[in-house]
Amino acid sequence: MPEIPLQIPPVALPELIPSELPQQRFRLGEWVRWFQVPNGDFGRVIGVIYTQQASCIATGLHYLVLLDERSPSRDACSCDFAFEEDIEPLDNSSLEGLRGNHV
């Protein structure tokens, strides 16, 4: 598999940052997957920011996810931002299943 350079997807700062930020649902290092799409990507949370997504208006916590080498989109990008409502945690058996399905 070719080496994909680490590129952080674009984000934009929100016009107004609230005085209190929402509680994080996912921890750094936690395995997650996109669950609302067929063949969703999966990887580890490596960052979290409060921002406004550049491609649409979606202000809130966004998780930077380093895609697993067997994740479906890994050939195109090494990491992606996920809005909290789009991902769910992965346990070890689910992670092994995903890795086995994307050989």
Coordinates of N, CA, C and O in Angstrom, one line a residue:
M1 N 0.8 -1.2 0.0 CA 0.0 0.0 0.0 C 0.9 1.2 0.0 O 1.8 1.3 0.8
P2 N 0.6 2.2 -0.9 CA 1.5 3.4 -0.9 C 1.3 4.2 0.3 O 0.3 4.3 1.0
E3 N 2.4 4.9 0.7 CA 2.4 5.8 1.9 C 1.5 7.0 1.6 O 1.8 7.8 0.6
I4 N 0.5 7.3 2.4 CA -0.3 8.5 2.2 C 0.2 9.5 3.2 O 0.3 9.3 4.4
P5 N 0.5 10.7 2.6 CA 1.0 11.8 3.5 C -0.1 12.2 4.5 O -1.3 12.2 4.1
L6 N 0.3 12.5 5.7 CA -0.7 13.0 6.7 C -1.1 14.4 6.4 O -0.4 15.3 6.3
Q7 N -2.4 14.5 6.1 CA -3.0 15.8 5.7 C -4.2 16.0 6.6 O -5.1 15.1 6.7
I8 N -4.3 17.1 7.2 CA -5.5 17.4 8.1 C -6.5 18.1 7.2 O -6.3 19.1 6.5
P9 N -7.8 17.6 7.2 CA -8.9 18.1 6.4 C -9.1 19.6 6.8 O -8.9 20.0 8.0
P10 N -9.7 20.4 5.9 CA -10.0 21.8 6.2 C -11.1 22.0 7.2 O -12.0 21.2 7.3
V11 N -10.9 23.0 8.1 CA -11.9 23.4 9.0 C -12.0 24.9 9.0 O -11.1 25.6 8.5
A12 N -13.0 25.5 9.6 CA -13.1 26.9 9.7 C -13.5 27.2 11.2 O -14.3 26.5 11.8
L13 N -13.0 28.3 11.7 CA -13.4 28.7 13.0 C -14.8 29.2 13.1 O -15.3 29.9 12.2
P14 N -15.6 28.9 14.1 CA -16.9 29.4 14.2 C -16.9 30.9 14.5 O -15.9 31.4 15.1
E15 N -18.0 31.6 14.1 CA -18.0 33.0 14.4 C -18.1 33.3 15.9 O -17.6 34.3 16.4
L16 N -18.8 32.5 16.6 CA -19.0 32.7 18.1 C -18.7 31.4 18.8 O -19.2 30.4 18.6
I17 N -17.7 31.5 19.7 CA -17.3 30.3 20.5 C -18.0 30.5 21.9 O -17.9 31.5 22.5
P18 N -18.8 29.4 22.3 CA -19.6 29.5 23.5 C -18.6 29.6 24.7 O -17.5 29.1 24.7
S19 N -19.2 30.1 25.8 CA -18.4 30.2 27.0 C -18.1 28.8 27.6 O -17.2 28.6 28.3
E20 N -19.0 27.8 27.4 CA -18.9 26.5 27.8 C -18.9 25.5 26.6 O -19.8 25.6 25.8
L21 N -17.9 24.7 26.5 CA -17.8 23.7 25.4 C -18.5 22.4 25.8 O -18.6 22.1 27.0
P22 N -19.1 21.7 24.8 CA -19.7 20.4 25.1 C -18.7 19.4 25.7 O -17.5 19.5 25.4
Q23 N -19.2 18.4 26.4 CA -18.4 17.4 27.0 C -18.0 16.4 25.8 O -18.8 16.1 25.0
Q24 N -16.8 16.0 25.8 CA -16.3 15.1 24.8 C -16.9 13.7 25.0 O -17.0 13.2 26.1
R25 N -17.4 13.1 23.9 CA -17.9 11.7 24.0 C -16.8 10.7 23.8 O -16.8 9.6 24.4
F26 N -15.8 11.0 23.0 CA -14.7 10.0 22.6 C -13.4 10.5 23.1 O -13.1 11.7 23.1
R27 N -12.6 9.6 23.6 CA -11.2 9.9 24.1 C -10.2 9.8 23.1 O -10.3 9.0 22.1
L28 N -9.0 10.5 23.3 CA -7.9 10.3 22.4 C -7.4 8.9 22.5 O -7.4 8.3 23.5
G29 N -7.1 8.3 21.3 CA -6.7 6.9 21.3 C -7.8 5.9 21.1 O -7.5 4.7 20.8
E30 N -9.1 6.3 21.3 CA -10.2 5.4 21.2 C -10.5 5.0 19.7 O -10.4 5.8 18.8
W31 N -10.8 3.7 19.5 CA -11.2 3.3 18.2 C -12.6 3.6 17.9 O -13.5 3.3 18.7
V32 N -12.9 4.1 16.7 CA -14.2 4.5 16.3 C -14.5 4.1 14.9 O -13.5 3.8 14.1
R33 N -15.8 4.1 14.5 CA -16.1 3.9 13.1 C -17.3 4.8 12.7 O -18.1 5.1 13.6
W34 N -17.4 5.1 11.4 CA -18.5 5.8 10.9 C -19.6 4.8 10.7 O -19.4 3.8 10.0
F35 N -20.7 5.0 11.4 CA -21.8 3.9 11.3 C -23.0 4.2 10.5 O -23.8 3.4 10.2
Q36 N -23.1 5.4 9.9 CA -24.3 5.8 9.2 C -24.1 5.6 7.7 O -25.0 5.9 6.9
V37 N -23.0 5.0 7.3 CA -22.8 4.8 5.8 C -22.3 3.3 5.7 O -21.7 2.7 6.5
P38 N -22.7 2.7 4.5 CA -22.2 1.3 4.3 C -20.7 1.4 4.1 O -20.2 2.3 3.5
N39 N -20.0 0.3 4.5 CA -18.6 0.2 4.4 C -17.9 1.5 5.0 O -17.0 2.0 4.4
G40 N -18.3 1.9 6.2 CA -17.8 3.1 6.8 C -16.3 2.9 7.2 O -15.8 1.8 7.5
D41 N -15.6 4.1 7.2 CA -14.2 4.1 7.6 C -14.1 3.8 9.1 O -15.1 4.0 9.9
F42 N -12.9 3.5 9.6 CA -12.7 3.3 11.0 C -11.2 3.7 11.3 O -10.4 3.6 10.4
G43 N -11.0 4.0 12.5 CA -9.6 4.4 13.0 C -9.6 4.9 14.4 O -10.5 4.6 15.2
R44 N -8.5 5.5 14.8 CA -8.3 6.0 16.1 C -8.4 7.5 16.2 O -7.9 8.2 15.4
V45 N -9.1 8.0 17.3 CA -9.2 9.4 17.5 C -7.8 9.9 17.9 O -7.2 9.4 18.9
I46 N -7.3 10.9 17.2 CA -6.0 11.5 17.5 C -6.1 13.0 17.8 O -5.1 13.6 18.1
G47 N -7.3 13.6 17.8 CA -7.5 15.0 18.1 C -8.9 15.3 18.2 O -9.8 14.6 17.7
V48 N -9.2 16.4 18.9 CA -10.6 16.9 19.0 C -10.5 18.4 19.0 O -9.6 19.0 19.6
I49 N -11.4 19.1 18.2 CA -11.5 20.5 18.1 C -12.9 21.0 18.2 O -13.8 20.2 17.8
Y50 N -13.1 22.2 18.6 CA -14.4 22.8 18.5 C -14.3 23.8 17.3 O -13.5 24.7 17.3
T51 N -15.1 23.5 16.3 CA -15.0 24.3 15.0 C -16.3 24.2 14.2 O -17.2 23.6 14.6
Q52 N -16.2 24.9 13.1 CA -17.3 24.9 12.1 C -16.7 24.2 10.9 O -15.6 24.5 10.4
Q53 N -17.4 23.1 10.5 CA -16.9 22.3 9.3 C -16.9 23.2 8.1 O -17.8 24.0 7.8
A54 N -15.8 23.1 7.3 CA -15.6 23.9 6.1 C -16.6 23.6 5.0 O -17.0 24.5 4.2
S55 N -17.0 22.3 4.8 CA -17.8 22.0 3.7 C -19.3 22.2 3.9 O -20.1 22.2 3.0
C56 N -19.7 22.4 5.2 CA -21.1 22.7 5.5 C -21.1 23.4 6.9 O -20.2 23.4 7.6
I57 N -22.3 23.9 7.3 CA -22.4 24.6 8.6 C -22.7 23.5 9.6 O -23.8 23.0 9.7
A58 N -21.7 23.1 10.3 CA -21.8 22.1 11.4 C -20.9 22.5 12.5 O -19.7 22.1 12.6
T59 N -21.4 23.3 13.4 CA -20.5 23.8 14.5 C -20.6 22.8 15.7 O -21.7 22.4 16.1
G60 N -19.5 22.5 16.3 CA -19.4 21.7 17.5 C -18.1 20.9 17.5 O -17.1 21.3 16.9
L61 N -18.1 19.9 18.3 CA -16.9 19.1 18.5 C -16.7 18.2 17.2 O -17.6 17.6 16.7
H62 N -15.5 18.2 16.7 CA -15.1 17.4 15.6 C -13.9 16.6 16.0 O -13.0 17.1 16.7
Y63 N -13.9 15.3 15.7 CA -12.8 14.4 16.1 C -11.9 14.1 14.9 O -12.4 13.7 13.8
L64 N -10.6 14.3 15.0 CA -9.7 13.9 14.0 C -9.4 12.4 14.1 O -8.9 12.0 15.2
V65 N -9.7 11.7 13.1 CA -9.5 10.2 13.2 C -8.4 9.8 12.2 O -8.5 10.1 11.0
L66 N -7.4 9.1 12.7 CA -6.4 8.5 11.9 C -6.9 7.2 11.4 O -7.2 6.3 12.1
L67 N -7.1 7.1 10.1 CA -7.8 5.9 9.5 C -6.8 4.7 9.6 O -5.6 4.8 9.4
D68 N -7.4 3.6 9.9 CA -6.7 2.3 10.0 C -6.2 2.0 8.6 O -6.8 2.3 7.6
E69 N -5.1 1.3 8.5 CA -4.5 0.9 7.1 C -5.5 0.1 6.3 O -5.4 0.0 5.1
R70 N -6.4 -0.6 7.0 CA -7.4 -1.4 6.2 C -8.8 -0.7 6.1 O -9.7 -1.3 5.6
S71 N -8.9 0.5 6.5 CA -10.1 1.3 6.3 C -10.4 1.6 4.8 O -9.4 1.8 4.1
P72 N -11.6 1.5 4.4 CA -11.9 1.7 3.0 C -11.3 2.9 2.3 O -10.9 2.8 1.1
S73 N -11.3 4.0 2.9 CA -10.8 5.3 2.3 C -9.3 5.5 2.5 O -8.8 6.6 2.1
R74 N -8.6 4.6 3.1 CA -7.2 4.9 3.5 C -6.3 5.1 2.2 O -5.3 5.8 2.3
D75 N -6.7 4.5 1.1 CA -5.9 4.8 -0.1 C -6.0 6.3 -0.6 O -5.1 6.8 -1.2
A76 N -7.0 6.9 -0.2 CA -7.2 8.3 -0.6 C -6.8 9.3 0.4 O -6.4 10.5 0.1
C77 N -6.9 9.0 1.7 CA -6.6 9.9 2.8 C -6.1 9.2 4.0 O -6.6 8.0 4.3
S78 N -5.3 9.8 4.8 CA -4.8 9.1 6.0 C -5.7 9.5 7.3 O -5.7 8.7 8.2
C79 N -6.3 10.6 7.2 CA -7.2 11.0 8.4 C -8.4 11.8 7.9 O -8.3 12.4 6.8
D80 N -9.4 11.9 8.8 CA -10.6 12.7 8.4 C -11.2 13.2 9.7 O -11.0 12.6 10.8
F81 N -11.9 14.3 9.6 CA -12.7 14.8 10.8 C -14.0 14.1 10.8 O -14.7 13.9 9.7
A82 N -14.5 13.8 12.0 CA -15.8 13.2 12.2 C -16.6 14.0 13.1 O -16.1 14.4 14.2
F83 N -17.9 14.3 12.8 CA -18.8 15.0 13.7 C -19.3 13.9 14.7 O -19.4 12.7 14.3
E84 N -19.4 14.3 15.9 CA -19.7 13.3 17.0 C -20.9 12.4 16.7 O -20.9 11.2 17.0
E85 N -21.9 12.9 16.0 CA -23.1 12.1 15.8 C -22.9 11.0 14.7 O -23.8 10.2 14.4
D86 N -21.8 11.1 14.0 CA -21.5 10.2 12.8 C -20.7 9.0 13.2 O -20.5 8.1 12.3
I87 N -20.1 9.0 14.4 CA -19.2 7.9 14.7 C -19.7 7.2 16.0 O -20.5 7.7 16.8
E88 N -19.2 5.9 16.2 CA -19.5 5.2 17.4 C -18.2 4.5 17.8 O -17.3 4.2 17.0
P89 N -18.1 4.1 19.1 CA -16.9 3.4 19.6 C -16.8 2.0 19.0 O -17.9 1.4 18.8
L90 N -15.6 1.4 18.9 CA -15.4 0.1 18.5 C -14.8 -0.7 19.6 O -13.8 -0.3 20.2
D91 N -15.4 -1.9 19.9 CA -14.7 -2.8 20.9 C -13.7 -3.7 20.1 O -13.7 -3.7 18.9
N92 N -12.9 -4.5 20.8 CA -11.9 -5.3 20.1 C -12.4 -6.3 19.1 O -11.8 -6.4 18.0
S93 N -13.5 -6.9 19.4 CA -14.0 -7.9 18.5 C -14.6 -7.3 17.2 O -14.4 -7.8 16.1
S94 N -15.2 -6.1 17.3 CA -15.7 -5.4 16.2 C -14.5 -4.9 15.3 O -14.6 -4.9 14.1
L95 N -13.5 -4.4 16.0 CA -12.3 -3.9 15.3 C -11.7 -5.1 14.5 O -11.3 -4.9 13.3
E96 N -11.5 -6.2 15.1 CA -10.9 -7.4 14.4 C -11.8 -7.8 13.2 O -11.3 -8.1 12.2
G97 N -13.1 -7.7 13.4 CA -14.0 -8.0 12.3 C -13.9 -7.1 11.1 O -13.8 -7.5 9.9
L98 N -13.7 -5.8 11.4 CA -13.6 -4.8 10.3 C -12.2 -5.0 9.6 O -12.1 -4.9 8.4
R99 N -11.2 -5.2 10.4 CA -9.9 -5.4 9.8 C -9.9 -6.7 8.9 O -9.3 -6.7 7.9
G100 N -10.6 -7.7 9.3 CA -10.7 -8.9 8.5 C -11.5 -8.8 7.3 O -11.3 -9.4 6.3
N101 N -12.5 -7.8 7.3 CA -13.3 -7.6 6.1 C -12.7 -6.7 5.1 O -13.2 -6.6 4.0
H102 N -11.6 -6.0 5.4 CA -11.0 -5.1 4.5 C -9.6 -5.5 4.2 O -8.7 -4.7 4.3
V103 N -9.3 -6.7 3.9 CA -8.0 -7.2 3.6 C -7.5 -6.8 2.2 O -8.3 -6.8 1.3

